[in-house]
Amino acid sequence: MKHPLRILIVDDSPEDAILIVRHLQKEFSPIYERVETPDEMNEALDRGGWHLVVSDYVMPRFSGLGALQLMHERGVDLPFIMVSGQMGEDAAVEAMRAGAHDYLIKDRLSRLIPAIKRELREAEVRRERRMAEEALSATEARFQSLVEQSLVGIFMLQEDVFIYANPKLGAIFGYDPDQLIEKRSLLDLVAADDQIRVLTRFLRPLKEGSEPLHIFFRGRRQDGTAIDLEVNGTRTLINGSDAVIGTLLDITERRRAEAELSKLWRAVEQSPVSVVITDLRGHIEYVNPKFIEVCGYSEPELIGMKTSILKSGNMNDEFYRDLWQTICSGKEWHGELHNRKKNGELFWESCSISAVKNPEGQITHFVGVKEDITERKLVVDQLRQVQKMEAVGQLAGGIAHDFNNLLTVINGYSTLLLRALDEKSPMHKEAEQILRAGERAADLTRQLLSFSRRQIMEPRVLDINRQVKSVQKMLERLIGENIRLVTALAPDAGLIKMDPGQLEQIVMNLVVNARDASDTGGVITVETTNCDLDDGYTHRHPGSQVGSFVRLSVTDRGQGMTEEVKQRLFEPFFTTKEMGRGTGLGLATVYGIVKQCGGYIEVISEPGQGARFDIYLPRTFQEEESLGKRQLDEDIDTDHTILVVEDEPGVLNLVVHTLRMRGFRVLETTDPEQGIVLFDQHADEIDMLLTDVVMPFMSGPTLAEHLLARKPKLKVLFMSGHTDNRTSFEKKLERGMQFLPKPFASDALIRKVRDTLQGTGSQEVTRAIPGGSN
């Protein structure tokens, strides 16, 4: 294949041009253009793309020398061959001097093709050489510019003295380069304390042929300011003599920034709050140790993962959409997150998330600062629970006194009416309904006082296993045949000190609650065991106390609870049961009783996974109290005089009527001060004081103190449905005083009066007749 050749022919003869082209076609594929004036040649050169120029020597309107001159003026470097019909030696010399590369006679064109090949090769060589020279020149210029404008100090030393210093080096030390070159050594710019180190560890080793070296040292500016420097140096030869070429960098600001960064890093690493940095898609790039401690994942498990690894599933999608929209708009987001640890434990975090922007204002990352507020929320929730219960408790306390007085009258007279009616009489069943309704009302009042912690407690040292066994049969009947009750009672379960009736309330309420959660059947397990709570447990469970406890656990396999239900579980009147199946007081009552005796409740439950209630009751190491045998009603000695003081006339009439029916002599009054007068008049006759606790102008305990001061052997029996100063009153009961809770019925009253007169009072007897009926 012939090589293409674009040729510009400067000739006034078209025939000569064709002759030249035909000759070239032997080895080339020529494309040509013929011009014969300067203007035509200029236009052709403007179009470009020519490989060479062939020109006649003499033409009417132009000449070969003129063509050469035009090319030189335009700076065009193309092979130029002069071809003429008659060209003497002098003309050829003149053409060669003017820049022609060769000359030929038109009738001797045999040399044309070799000449063109030669000139094309030489033109290529010239082009490559020119390009190399231009590149070298550009490189030298760029290098010179780079060195002169470098942000790094660049220097050369011979005999430790500067032979070159760029402007940046001078600026670092506060000198012009001319003040350094040939005038100062590197050691002149080194702080006194570092001069020996620079000499022995940098300059001398380089002079002795060391490999390139890199050290840090303190320098001294012209104004005396100390600066931190980093120097790199290597040995070289300049003009045949040893020299050092090196770079020097002022790292004063970098050192300061590193110190600040190090301080910031330590602060973040040792921060008491969690810190996390993510990319724009939420992938974790950094977490501090506190973050790892809180969530339980290791750093390798977190890096590269999305923050959604901590999602609990308790926050809806709209919540997270709002969060992302806020931070993606560049605004800071504040809020609380409910997250899940690696071990599945849920926890709350107070969180602030903000965008990290680059100098151009573009968001590159997000940083979150979070604090574990689980304990704080628990405390707040408990405080809210206490406040709610306190509010309801105040309401309950406000009505309990009067309400229990009314129930005492209702239940008492209902009992007397039942005794007087024939069991076959239609009115007997009606009276039973009245008593049954009164007993249910009394139970409701007791629940109100229990969860509000206003119920009078008569604590005893109890064997918890024995108490559970005593109600097991009743519980089995209560839960029905489709649910199995299983007990796992630890043989070594310790003793507790609490009111037996209240322990019974705890067990019954928890089992009934488990039954209602297990409508389709299943197993309810009641367990007891000893356990010690340490600081770690109490830290994780605010409200608990360090110490030795007996744990009572009730577990079901029912429907379980959501986190929202668990948060409200102990609220009074809160229930998830349908209308008519619960008052919402059962678990609130349990909470009140447990807190009243210094215990703690933990609930473990998830939807579909059943529930477990762990009740921690303080363990006591006192001996268990034995119960005396009950004496029969026929053993009652009624040859006694009783002073009854009760401000409610209805209750007073019932008590007096009941006592007189059984044969007691009774003195009565609604006024405590009148009671003192009656006592003064009949002190020798009166054997026992039966008094209400809460009365206007003077309380029952105060009245008792007045009378006991005058007659120390006087027997005292208190009765009340509620007392404001519960703790103080319970201390009186612990000293041997007897107590009859309202509402009560005639049988309970007579039994308690008998026990008080005989000094064998057992609160268990009263508790065994909760509604006042035997």
CSV table of C-alpha atoms in Angstrom, one decimal, residues 239-533:
chain,number,residue,atom,x,y,z
A,239,ASN,CA,29.4,20.8,40.3
A,240,GLY,CA,31.4,17.8,41.4
A,241,SER,CA,31.2,18.6,45.1
A,242,ASP,CA,29.3,16.9,47.9
A,243,ALA,CA,26.0,18.7,48.8
A,244,VAL,CA,22.8,18.2,50.6
A,245,ILE,CA,19.4,18.9,49.0
A,246,GLY,CA,16.4,18.9,51.3
A,247,THR,CA,12.9,20.1,52.1
A,248,LEU,CA,11.8,21.8,55.3
A,249,LEU,CA,8.2,22.2,56.6
A,250,ASP,CA,6.9,24.5,59.4
A,251,ILE,CA,4.7,22.1,61.5
A,252,THR,CA,4.1,24.6,64.3
A,253,GLU,CA,0.4,24.9,63.5
A,254,ARG,CA,0.2,21.2,62.7
A,255,ARG,CA,1.6,20.3,66.1
A,256,ARG,CA,-0.8,22.7,67.8
A,257,ALA,CA,-3.7,21.2,65.8
A,258,GLU,CA,-2.5,17.7,66.6
A,259,ALA,CA,-2.5,18.6,70.3
A,260,GLU,CA,-6.0,20.0,70.0
A,261,LEU,CA,-7.1,17.0,68.0
A,262,SER,CA,-5.5,14.7,70.6
A,263,LYS,CA,-7.3,16.5,73.4
A,264,LEU,CA,-10.6,16.3,71.5
A,265,TRP,CA,-10.0,12.7,70.7
A,266,ARG,CA,-9.3,11.8,74.3
A,267,ALA,CA,-12.4,13.8,75.3
A,268,VAL,CA,-14.6,11.8,72.9
A,269,GLU,CA,-13.0,8.5,73.7
A,270,GLN,CA,-13.4,9.1,77.5
A,271,SER,CA,-16.8,10.8,77.1
A,272,PRO,CA,-19.5,9.7,79.5
A,273,VAL,CA,-22.0,9.9,76.6
A,274,SER,CA,-22.1,7.8,73.4
A,275,VAL,CA,-20.8,9.3,70.2
A,276,VAL,CA,-21.4,7.8,66.7
A,277,ILE,CA,-20.4,9.1,63.3
A,278,THR,CA,-22.1,7.8,60.1
A,279,ASP,CA,-21.9,8.5,56.4
A,280,LEU,CA,-24.8,10.0,54.5
A,281,ARG,CA,-26.6,6.6,54.3
A,282,GLY,CA,-26.4,5.9,58.0
A,283,HIS,CA,-23.5,3.5,57.8
A,284,ILE,CA,-21.4,3.7,61.0
A,285,GLU,CA,-17.8,4.9,60.6
A,286,TYR,CA,-16.9,5.6,64.2
A,287,VAL,CA,-18.2,4.8,67.7
A,288,ASN,CA,-16.6,5.7,71.0
A,289,PRO,CA,-16.1,3.2,73.9
A,290,LYS,CA,-19.2,4.4,75.7
A,291,PHE,CA,-21.3,3.6,72.7
A,292,ILE,CA,-19.9,0.1,72.7
A,293,GLU,CA,-20.5,-0.3,76.5
A,294,VAL,CA,-24.1,0.8,76.2
A,295,CYS,CA,-25.2,-1.3,73.2
A,296,GLY,CA,-23.1,-4.4,73.9
A,297,TYR,CA,-21.8,-4.8,70.3
A,298,SER,CA,-18.1,-4.8,69.6
A,299,GLU,CA,-16.5,-2.2,67.3
A,300,PRO,CA,-16.0,-4.6,64.4
A,301,GLU,CA,-19.6,-5.6,64.7
A,302,LEU,CA,-20.7,-2.0,64.4
A,303,ILE,CA,-18.4,-0.4,61.8
A,304,GLY,CA,-20.0,-0.5,58.3
A,305,MET,CA,-23.4,-1.4,59.7
A,306,LYS,CA,-26.4,0.9,59.6
A,307,THR,CA,-27.6,2.5,62.9
A,308,SER,CA,-30.8,0.6,62.4
A,309,ILE,CA,-29.0,-2.4,64.0
A,310,LEU,CA,-30.1,-0.9,67.3
A,311,LYS,CA,-33.8,-0.4,66.3
A,312,SER,CA,-36.2,-1.9,68.8
A,313,GLY,CA,-39.2,-1.9,66.5
A,314,ASN,CA,-41.1,0.3,69.0
A,315,MET,CA,-40.8,3.5,67.0
A,316,ASN,CA,-42.9,3.9,63.9
A,317,ASP,CA,-41.6,4.7,60.4
A,318,GLU,CA,-43.0,8.3,60.5
A,319,PHE,CA,-40.7,9.0,63.5
A,320,TYR,CA,-37.6,7.9,61.6
A,321,ARG,CA,-38.7,9.8,58.4
A,322,ASP,CA,-39.0,13.0,60.4
A,323,LEU,CA,-35.6,12.4,61.9
A,324,TRP,CA,-33.9,11.9,58.5
A,325,GLN,CA,-35.7,14.8,56.9
A,326,THR,CA,-34.5,17.0,59.7
A,327,ILE,CA,-30.8,16.1,59.6
A,328,CYS,CA,-30.6,15.9,55.8
A,329,SER,CA,-31.8,19.5,55.7
A,330,GLY,CA,-28.8,20.5,57.8
A,331,LYS,CA,-30.9,21.0,61.0
A,332,GLU,CA,-30.1,19.5,64.4
A,333,TRP,CA,-32.5,16.8,65.7
A,334,HIS,CA,-33.2,16.3,69.3
A,335,GLY,CA,-35.3,13.5,70.8
A,336,GLU,CA,-35.5,10.1,72.5
A,337,LEU,CA,-34.8,6.8,70.9
A,338,HIS,CA,-36.1,3.4,72.2
A,339,ASN,CA,-33.3,1.0,71.1
A,340,ARG,CA,-32.3,-2.6,71.6
A,341,LYS,CA,-29.0,-3.9,72.9
A,342,LYS,CA,-27.2,-6.9,71.4
A,343,ASN,CA,-28.5,-9.1,74.2
A,344,GLY,CA,-32.1,-8.0,73.4
A,345,GLU,CA,-32.5,-5.6,76.3
A,346,LEU,CA,-34.4,-2.5,75.5
A,347,PHE,CA,-33.1,0.9,76.6
A,348,TRP,CA,-33.9,4.6,76.1
A,349,GLU,CA,-31.4,7.2,74.8
A,350,SER,CA,-31.6,11.0,74.7
A,351,CYS,CA,-30.1,11.9,71.4
A,352,SER,CA,-28.8,14.9,69.4
A,353,ILE,CA,-27.9,14.3,65.7
A,354,SER,CA,-26.4,17.0,63.5
A,355,ALA,CA,-24.8,17.2,60.1
A,356,VAL,CA,-21.1,17.5,59.5
A,357,LYS,CA,-20.3,19.8,56.6
A,358,ASN,CA,-17.2,20.4,54.5
A,359,PRO,CA,-15.8,23.9,53.8
A,360,GLU,CA,-18.1,24.2,50.8
A,361,GLY,CA,-21.1,23.7,53.0
A,362,GLN,CA,-21.9,20.2,51.7
A,363,ILE,CA,-23.0,17.5,54.2
A,364,THR,CA,-20.5,14.7,54.4
A,365,HIS,CA,-21.4,12.9,57.6
A,366,PHE,CA,-23.8,12.8,60.6
A,367,VAL,CA,-22.7,12.8,64.2
A,368,GLY,CA,-24.9,11.6,67.0
A,369,VAL,CA,-24.4,12.3,70.7
A,370,LYS,CA,-26.5,10.0,72.9
A,371,GLU,CA,-27.0,9.5,76.6
A,372,ASP,CA,-28.6,6.4,78.2
A,373,ILE,CA,-31.6,7.7,80.1
A,374,THR,CA,-33.2,4.3,80.8
A,375,GLU,CA,-32.6,4.6,84.6
A,376,ARG,CA,-33.8,8.2,84.6
A,377,LYS,CA,-37.0,7.3,82.7
A,378,LEU,CA,-37.6,4.5,85.1
A,379,VAL,CA,-37.2,6.8,88.0
A,380,VAL,CA,-39.5,9.3,86.3
A,381,ASP,CA,-42.1,6.6,85.5
A,382,GLN,CA,-41.9,5.4,89.1
A,383,LEU,CA,-42.3,8.9,90.4
A,384,ARG,CA,-45.3,9.4,88.1
A,385,GLN,CA,-46.7,6.1,89.3
A,386,VAL,CA,-46.2,7.1,92.9
A,387,GLN,CA,-47.9,10.4,92.2
A,388,LYS,CA,-50.8,8.8,90.5
A,389,MET,CA,-51.2,6.3,93.4
A,390,GLU,CA,-50.7,9.1,95.9
A,391,ALA,CA,-53.5,11.1,94.2
A,392,VAL,CA,-55.9,8.1,94.2
A,393,GLY,CA,-54.7,7.2,97.6
A,394,GLN,CA,-55.7,10.6,98.9
A,395,LEU,CA,-59.0,10.2,97.3
A,396,ALA,CA,-59.3,6.7,98.8
A,397,GLY,CA,-58.2,7.9,102.2
A,398,GLY,CA,-60.7,10.7,102.1
A,399,ILE,CA,-63.6,8.4,101.5
A,400,ALA,CA,-62.4,5.3,103.3
A,401,HIS,CA,-63.2,6.4,106.8
A,402,ASP,CA,-66.8,7.3,106.1
A,403,PHE,CA,-67.3,4.6,103.6
A,404,ASN,CA,-66.1,1.9,105.9
A,405,ASN,CA,-68.3,3.2,108.7
A,406,LEU,CA,-71.3,2.8,106.3
A,407,LEU,CA,-70.1,-0.7,105.3
A,408,THR,CA,-69.7,-1.6,108.9
A,409,VAL,CA,-73.3,-0.7,109.6
A,410,ILE,CA,-74.5,-2.4,106.4
A,411,ASN,CA,-72.6,-5.6,106.9
A,412,GLY,CA,-73.1,-5.7,110.7
A,413,TYR,CA,-76.9,-5.3,110.6
A,414,SER,CA,-77.0,-7.7,107.6
A,415,THR,CA,-75.3,-10.3,109.6
A,416,LEU,CA,-77.6,-9.7,112.6
A,417,LEU,CA,-80.6,-9.9,110.2
A,418,LEU,CA,-79.4,-13.2,108.8
A,419,ARG,CA,-79.1,-14.6,112.3
A,420,ALA,CA,-82.6,-13.6,113.0
A,421,LEU,CA,-84.2,-14.9,109.8
A,422,ASP,CA,-85.2,-18.5,109.1
A,423,GLU,CA,-82.9,-19.9,106.3
A,424,LYS,CA,-86.0,-20.9,104.4
A,425,SER,CA,-87.5,-17.5,104.5
A,426,PRO,CA,-87.4,-15.5,101.1
A,427,MET,CA,-86.0,-12.5,103.1
A,428,HIS,CA,-83.0,-14.6,104.1
A,429,LYS,CA,-81.8,-14.8,100.5
A,430,GLU,CA,-82.4,-11.1,100.1
A,431,ALA,CA,-80.5,-10.3,103.2
A,432,GLU,CA,-77.6,-12.5,101.9
A,433,GLN,CA,-77.5,-10.4,98.7
A,434,ILE,CA,-77.2,-7.3,100.8
A,435,LEU,CA,-74.4,-8.8,102.8
A,436,ARG,CA,-72.6,-10.1,99.7
A,437,ALA,CA,-72.8,-6.7,98.1
A,438,GLY,CA,-71.4,-5.1,101.3
A,439,GLU,CA,-68.5,-7.6,101.3
A,440,ARG,CA,-67.7,-6.8,97.7
A,441,ALA,CA,-67.7,-3.1,98.5
A,442,ALA,CA,-65.5,-3.8,101.5
A,443,ASP,CA,-63.0,-5.7,99.3
A,444,LEU,CA,-62.9,-2.8,96.9
A,445,THR,CA,-62.1,-0.4,99.8
A,446,ARG,CA,-59.4,-2.6,101.1
A,447,GLN,CA,-57.8,-2.7,97.6
A,448,LEU,CA,-57.9,1.1,97.4
A,449,LEU,CA,-56.2,1.4,100.7
A,450,SER,CA,-53.7,-1.4,99.8
A,451,PHE,CA,-52.3,0.2,96.6
A,452,SER,CA,-52.3,3.6,98.2
A,453,ARG,CA,-50.4,2.2,101.1
A,454,ARG,CA,-52.9,3.5,103.7
A,455,GLN,CA,-54.1,0.2,104.9
A,456,ILE,CA,-53.2,-0.7,108.5
A,457,MET,CA,-50.7,-3.6,108.4
A,458,GLU,CA,-50.3,-6.2,111.1
A,459,PRO,CA,-47.0,-7.8,110.0
A,460,ARG,CA,-46.0,-11.3,111.2
A,461,VAL,CA,-43.0,-13.4,110.5
A,462,LEU,CA,-44.2,-15.9,107.9
A,463,ASP,CA,-43.1,-19.0,106.1
A,464,ILE,CA,-43.9,-18.0,102.5
A,465,ASN,CA,-44.1,-21.6,101.3
A,466,ARG,CA,-46.7,-22.4,104.0
A,467,GLN,CA,-48.7,-19.3,103.0
A,468,VAL,CA,-48.7,-20.3,99.3
A,469,LYS,CA,-49.7,-23.9,100.1
A,470,SER,CA,-52.6,-22.6,102.3
A,471,VAL,CA,-54.2,-20.9,99.4
A,472,GLN,CA,-53.3,-23.4,96.7
A,473,LYS,CA,-56.6,-25.3,96.7
A,474,MET,CA,-58.6,-22.1,96.6
A,475,LEU,CA,-56.4,-20.8,93.7
A,476,GLU,CA,-56.9,-24.1,91.7
A,477,ARG,CA,-60.7,-23.6,92.0
A,478,LEU,CA,-60.3,-20.0,91.1
A,479,ILE,CA,-58.4,-20.5,87.8
A,480,GLY,CA,-60.6,-23.3,86.5
A,481,GLU,CA,-60.0,-26.7,85.1
A,482,ASN,CA,-58.5,-25.7,81.7
A,483,ILE,CA,-55.4,-24.2,83.4
A,484,ARG,CA,-52.9,-26.1,85.5
A,485,LEU,CA,-51.3,-24.6,88.6
A,486,VAL,CA,-47.8,-25.7,89.3
A,487,THR,CA,-45.8,-24.8,92.4
A,488,ALA,CA,-42.0,-24.9,92.6
A,489,LEU,CA,-41.3,-23.9,96.2
A,490,ALA,CA,-37.6,-23.8,97.3
A,491,PRO,CA,-37.3,-26.0,100.5
A,492,ASP,CA,-34.9,-23.4,101.9
A,493,ALA,CA,-37.0,-20.4,101.1
A,494,GLY,CA,-36.4,-17.8,103.9
A,495,LEU,CA,-38.9,-16.1,106.2
A,496,ILE,CA,-40.6,-12.8,105.5
A,497,LYS,CA,-42.3,-10.3,107.7
A,498,MET,CA,-45.6,-8.9,106.4
A,499,ASP,CA,-49.3,-8.9,106.9
A,500,PRO,CA,-50.6,-12.5,106.1
A,501,GLY,CA,-53.7,-11.1,104.4
A,502,GLN,CA,-51.6,-8.8,102.2
A,503,LEU,CA,-49.4,-11.7,101.1
A,504,GLU,CA,-52.5,-13.6,100.2
A,505,GLN,CA,-53.7,-10.6,98.2
A,506,ILE,CA,-50.4,-10.6,96.2
A,507,VAL,CA,-50.6,-14.3,95.3
A,508,MET,CA,-54.3,-14.2,94.4
A,509,ASN,CA,-54.1,-11.0,92.3
A,510,LEU,CA,-51.1,-12.3,90.4
A,511,VAL,CA,-52.6,-15.7,89.8
A,512,VAL,CA,-55.9,-14.2,88.7
A,513,ASN,CA,-54.1,-11.9,86.4
A,514,ALA,CA,-52.2,-14.8,84.9
A,515,ARG,CA,-55.4,-16.7,84.5
A,516,ASP,CA,-57.0,-13.9,82.5
A,517,ALA,CA,-54.0,-13.8,80.2
A,518,SER,CA,-54.3,-17.5,79.6
A,519,ASP,CA,-57.9,-17.8,78.3
A,520,THR,CA,-57.1,-20.7,76.0
A,521,GLY,CA,-55.5,-22.7,78.8
A,522,GLY,CA,-52.0,-23.4,79.8
A,523,VAL,CA,-49.8,-23.5,82.9
A,524,ILE,CA,-49.4,-21.0,85.7
A,525,THR,CA,-46.3,-21.5,87.8
A,526,VAL,CA,-45.7,-20.2,91.3
A,527,GLU,CA,-42.1,-20.3,92.5
A,528,THR,CA,-40.2,-19.2,95.6
A,529,THR,CA,-36.5,-18.9,96.1
A,530,ASN,CA,-33.9,-16.9,98.0
A,531,CYS,CA,-31.8,-14.3,96.3
A,532,ASP,CA,-29.4,-11.4,97.1
A,533,LEU,CA,-29.6,-8.1,95.2
